[in-house]
Coordinates of C-alpha atoms and ligand atoms in Angstrom, one line a residue:
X6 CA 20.9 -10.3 -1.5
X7 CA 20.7 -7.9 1.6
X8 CA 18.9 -9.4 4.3
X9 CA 15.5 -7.6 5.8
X10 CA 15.6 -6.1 9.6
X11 CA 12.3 -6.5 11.5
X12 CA 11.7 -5.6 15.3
X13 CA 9.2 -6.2 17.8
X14 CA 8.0 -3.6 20.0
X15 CA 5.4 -3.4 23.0
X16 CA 5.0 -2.8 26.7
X17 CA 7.1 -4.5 29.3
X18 CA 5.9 -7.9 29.3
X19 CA 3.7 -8.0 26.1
X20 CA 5.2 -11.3 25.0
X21 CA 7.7 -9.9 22.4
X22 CA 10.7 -12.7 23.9
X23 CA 8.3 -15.5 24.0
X24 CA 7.2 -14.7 20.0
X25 CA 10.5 -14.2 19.2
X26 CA 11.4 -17.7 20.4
X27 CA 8.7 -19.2 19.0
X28 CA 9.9 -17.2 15.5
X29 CA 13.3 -18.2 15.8
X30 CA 11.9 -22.4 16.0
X31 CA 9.8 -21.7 12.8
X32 CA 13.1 -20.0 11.0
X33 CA 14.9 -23.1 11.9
X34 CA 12.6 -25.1 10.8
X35 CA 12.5 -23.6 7.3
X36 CA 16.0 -23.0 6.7
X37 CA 15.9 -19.3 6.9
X38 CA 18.9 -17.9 8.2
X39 CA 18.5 -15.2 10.7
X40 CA 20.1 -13.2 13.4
X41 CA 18.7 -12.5 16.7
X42 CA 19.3 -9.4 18.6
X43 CA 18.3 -7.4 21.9
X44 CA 18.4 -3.7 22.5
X45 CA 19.7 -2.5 24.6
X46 CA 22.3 -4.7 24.4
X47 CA 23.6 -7.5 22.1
X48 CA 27.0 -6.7 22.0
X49 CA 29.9 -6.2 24.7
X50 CA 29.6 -2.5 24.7
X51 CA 25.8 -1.9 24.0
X52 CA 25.3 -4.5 26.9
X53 CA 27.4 -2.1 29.6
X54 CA 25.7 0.9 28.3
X55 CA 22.4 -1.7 28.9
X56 CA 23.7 -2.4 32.5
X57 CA 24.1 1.8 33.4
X58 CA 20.6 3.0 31.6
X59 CA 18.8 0.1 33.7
X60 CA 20.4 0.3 37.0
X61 CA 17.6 0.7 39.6
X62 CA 20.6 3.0 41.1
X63 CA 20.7 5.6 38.7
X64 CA 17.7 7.7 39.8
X65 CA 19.2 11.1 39.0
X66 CA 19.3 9.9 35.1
X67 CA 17.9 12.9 33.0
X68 CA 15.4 11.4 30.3
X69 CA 17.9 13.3 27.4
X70 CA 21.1 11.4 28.8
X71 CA 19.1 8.5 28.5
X72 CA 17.8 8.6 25.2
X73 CA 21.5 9.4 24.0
X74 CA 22.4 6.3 25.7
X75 CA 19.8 4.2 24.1
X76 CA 21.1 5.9 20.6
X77 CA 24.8 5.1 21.5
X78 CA 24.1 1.4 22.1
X79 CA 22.4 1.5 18.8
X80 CA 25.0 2.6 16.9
X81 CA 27.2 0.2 18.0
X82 CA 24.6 -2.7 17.7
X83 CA 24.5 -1.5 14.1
X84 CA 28.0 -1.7 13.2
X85 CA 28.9 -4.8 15.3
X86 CA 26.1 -6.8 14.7
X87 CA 22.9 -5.6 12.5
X88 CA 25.2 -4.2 9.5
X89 CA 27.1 -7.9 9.3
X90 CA 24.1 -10.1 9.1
X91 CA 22.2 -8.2 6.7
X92 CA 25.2 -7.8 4.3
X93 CA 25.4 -12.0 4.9
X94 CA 21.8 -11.8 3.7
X95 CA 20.0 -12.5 6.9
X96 CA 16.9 -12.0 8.2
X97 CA 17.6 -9.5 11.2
X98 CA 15.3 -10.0 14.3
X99 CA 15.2 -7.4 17.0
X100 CA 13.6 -7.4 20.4
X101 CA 13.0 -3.6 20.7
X102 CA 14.5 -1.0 18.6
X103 CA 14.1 3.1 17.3
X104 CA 10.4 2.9 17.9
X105 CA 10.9 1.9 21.9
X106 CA 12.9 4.9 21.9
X107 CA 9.9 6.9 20.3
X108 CA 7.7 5.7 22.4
X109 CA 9.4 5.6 26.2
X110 CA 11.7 8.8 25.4
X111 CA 9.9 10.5 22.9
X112 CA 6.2 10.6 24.3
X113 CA 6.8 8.5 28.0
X114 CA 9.5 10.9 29.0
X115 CA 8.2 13.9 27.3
X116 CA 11.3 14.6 25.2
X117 CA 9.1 14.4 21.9
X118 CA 9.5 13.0 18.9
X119 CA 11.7 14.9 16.8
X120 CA 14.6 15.1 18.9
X121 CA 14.1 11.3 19.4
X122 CA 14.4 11.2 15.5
X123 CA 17.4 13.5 15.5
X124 CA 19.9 11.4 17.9
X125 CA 19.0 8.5 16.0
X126 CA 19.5 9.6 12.8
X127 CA 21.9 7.0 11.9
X128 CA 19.4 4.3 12.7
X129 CA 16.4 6.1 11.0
X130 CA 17.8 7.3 7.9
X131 CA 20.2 3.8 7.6
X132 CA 18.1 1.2 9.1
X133 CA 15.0 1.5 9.5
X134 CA 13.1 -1.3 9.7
X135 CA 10.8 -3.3 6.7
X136 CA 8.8 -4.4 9.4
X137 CA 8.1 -3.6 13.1
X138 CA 5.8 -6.2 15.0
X139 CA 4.3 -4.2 17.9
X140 CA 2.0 -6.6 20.7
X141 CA -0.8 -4.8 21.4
X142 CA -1.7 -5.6 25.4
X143 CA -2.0 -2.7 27.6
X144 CA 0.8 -2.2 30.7
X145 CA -2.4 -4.0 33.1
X146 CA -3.1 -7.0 31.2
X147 CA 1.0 -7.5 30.9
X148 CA 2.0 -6.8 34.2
X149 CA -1.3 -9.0 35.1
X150 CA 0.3 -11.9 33.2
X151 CA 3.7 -11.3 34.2
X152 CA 2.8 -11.2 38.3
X153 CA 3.9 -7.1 38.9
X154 CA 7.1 -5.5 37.1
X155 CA 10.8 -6.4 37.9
X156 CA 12.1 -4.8 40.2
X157 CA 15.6 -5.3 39.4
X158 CA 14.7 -2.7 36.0
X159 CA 15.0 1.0 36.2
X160 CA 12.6 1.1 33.2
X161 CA 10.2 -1.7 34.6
X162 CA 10.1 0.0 38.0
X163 CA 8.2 3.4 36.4
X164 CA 4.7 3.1 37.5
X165 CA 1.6 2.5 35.5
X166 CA 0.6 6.1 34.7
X167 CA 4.2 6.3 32.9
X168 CA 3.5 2.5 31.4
X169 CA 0.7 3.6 29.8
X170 CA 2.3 6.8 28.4
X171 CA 4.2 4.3 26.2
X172 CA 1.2 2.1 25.9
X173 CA -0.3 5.3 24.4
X174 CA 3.2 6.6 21.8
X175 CA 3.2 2.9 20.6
X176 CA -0.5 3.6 19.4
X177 CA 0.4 6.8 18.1
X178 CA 3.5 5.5 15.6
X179 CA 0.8 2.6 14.3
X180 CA -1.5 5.9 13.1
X181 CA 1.5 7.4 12.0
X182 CA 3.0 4.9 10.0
X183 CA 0.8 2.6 9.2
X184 CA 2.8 0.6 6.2
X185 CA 5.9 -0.8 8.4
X186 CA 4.1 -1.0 12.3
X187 CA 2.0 -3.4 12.0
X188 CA -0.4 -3.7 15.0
X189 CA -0.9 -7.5 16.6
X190 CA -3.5 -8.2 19.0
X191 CA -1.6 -9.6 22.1
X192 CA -4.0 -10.2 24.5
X193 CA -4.6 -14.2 23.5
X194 CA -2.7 -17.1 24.4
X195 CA 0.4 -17.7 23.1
X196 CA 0.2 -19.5 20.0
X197 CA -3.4 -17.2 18.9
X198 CA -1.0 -14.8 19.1
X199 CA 2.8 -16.5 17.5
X200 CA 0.1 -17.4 14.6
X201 CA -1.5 -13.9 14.2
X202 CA 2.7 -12.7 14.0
X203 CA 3.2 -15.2 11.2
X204 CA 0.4 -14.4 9.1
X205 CA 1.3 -10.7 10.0
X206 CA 5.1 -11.2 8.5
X207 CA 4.2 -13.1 5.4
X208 CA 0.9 -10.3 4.3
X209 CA 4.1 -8.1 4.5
X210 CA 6.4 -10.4 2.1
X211 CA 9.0 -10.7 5.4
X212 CA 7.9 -15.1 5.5
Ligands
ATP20 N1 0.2 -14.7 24.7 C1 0.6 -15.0 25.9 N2 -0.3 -15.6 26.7 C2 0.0 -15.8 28.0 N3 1.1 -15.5 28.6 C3 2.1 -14.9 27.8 C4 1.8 -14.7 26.4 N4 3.0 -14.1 25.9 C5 3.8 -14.0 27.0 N5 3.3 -14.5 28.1 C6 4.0 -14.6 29.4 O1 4.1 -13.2 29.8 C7 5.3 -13.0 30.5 C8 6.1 -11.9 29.7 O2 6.4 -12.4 28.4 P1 7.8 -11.9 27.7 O3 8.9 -12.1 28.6 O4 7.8 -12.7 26.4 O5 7.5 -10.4 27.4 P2 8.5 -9.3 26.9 O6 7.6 -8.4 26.1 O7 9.7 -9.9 26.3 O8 8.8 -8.6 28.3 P3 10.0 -7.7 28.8 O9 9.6 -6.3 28.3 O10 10.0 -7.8 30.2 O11 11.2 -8.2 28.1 C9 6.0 -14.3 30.5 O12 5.8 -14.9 31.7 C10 5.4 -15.1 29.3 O13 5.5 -16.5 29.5
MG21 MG1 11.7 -9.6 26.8

């Protein structure tokens, strides 16, 4: 049987690579087989596009050559890595996927939705996920937790008025689509929160 694709999604910091470790121990646990993944990234060529979108170098970066950036790792995270598993039957686990790009391109950088929707076609109409897992904390509470934003990160280094532009689109896609963004309160400690992503995954047949 093919294998499911879930992602998590959320502000920088929101905890989505702490749950997803603490996911991947409970798969182990129970014998599920999974794949874990990264965007951007996750494969040779996805992970140099990763290295040129989020070089703190590349100021003069138009928001459009970015999002076809994003969409080009994506395809090849899809072919290389995504497609394979879930033909192996997997349970495919993504930190950040289409609805980041929604979110930081589509509303964050203004480029809107639809054209958001049209570069990633391919992922939308192929792959879109059963189940996105987006960690509600607002960009103050994370960076709070986290002790200020990395400055190593082209993305990170945006200040908080663009922070919470994303903050914002990821609130708009949960209105929007209801059924397959499910909503997680992120605010608690870590396992309140690990628990409420389990109980999330398994009212929506994924555990
Ligand atoms: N529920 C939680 N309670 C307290 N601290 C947390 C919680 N979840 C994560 N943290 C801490 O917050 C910081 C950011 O978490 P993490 O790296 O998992 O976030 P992320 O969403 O993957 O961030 P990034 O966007 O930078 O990849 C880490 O220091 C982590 O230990
Ligand atoms: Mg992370």
């Amino acid at each position: 049987m093919r294998g499911k694709l879930i992602s998590f999604e959320g502000c920088e910091g929101s905890g989505k690579s702490t749950k997803l470790r603490m996911l991947e121990g409970y798969l182990q646990e129970h014998n599920i087989p999974y794949l874990y993944t990264r965007e951007p990234g996750g494969n040779p060529i996805s992970e140099r596009i990763r290295s040129i979108i989020l070089n703190p170098e590349n100021t003069g970066m138009t928001p459009a050559c970015e999002a076809l950036l994003y969409a080009a790792a994506r395809v090849q995270l899809l072919h290389d890595v995504i497609e394979p598993a879930l033909a192996q039957g997997k349970l495919v686990v993504c930190d950040r996927y289409v609805d980041s790009s929604l979110a930081y391109q589509g509303e964050a950088r203004g480029l809107g939705q639809d054209f958001v929707r049209s570069v990633n076609a391919y992922a939308f109409e192929n792959y879109l996920p059963d189940c996105t897992v987006f960690l509600d904390i607002t960009p103050e509470q994370a960076f709070a937790r986290k002790h200020g934003a990395d400055e190593n990160d082209r993305m990170e280094r945006e200040g908080l008025a663009f922070h919470n532009k994303v903050y914002q689109g990821y609130l708009k896609i949960a209105q929007s689509e209801p059924g397959r963004f499910i909503r997680v309160d992120a605010v608690g400690d870590k396992q309140q929160t690990f628990l409420r992503v389990l109980n999330a995954l398994q009212a929506h047949g994924i555990l």
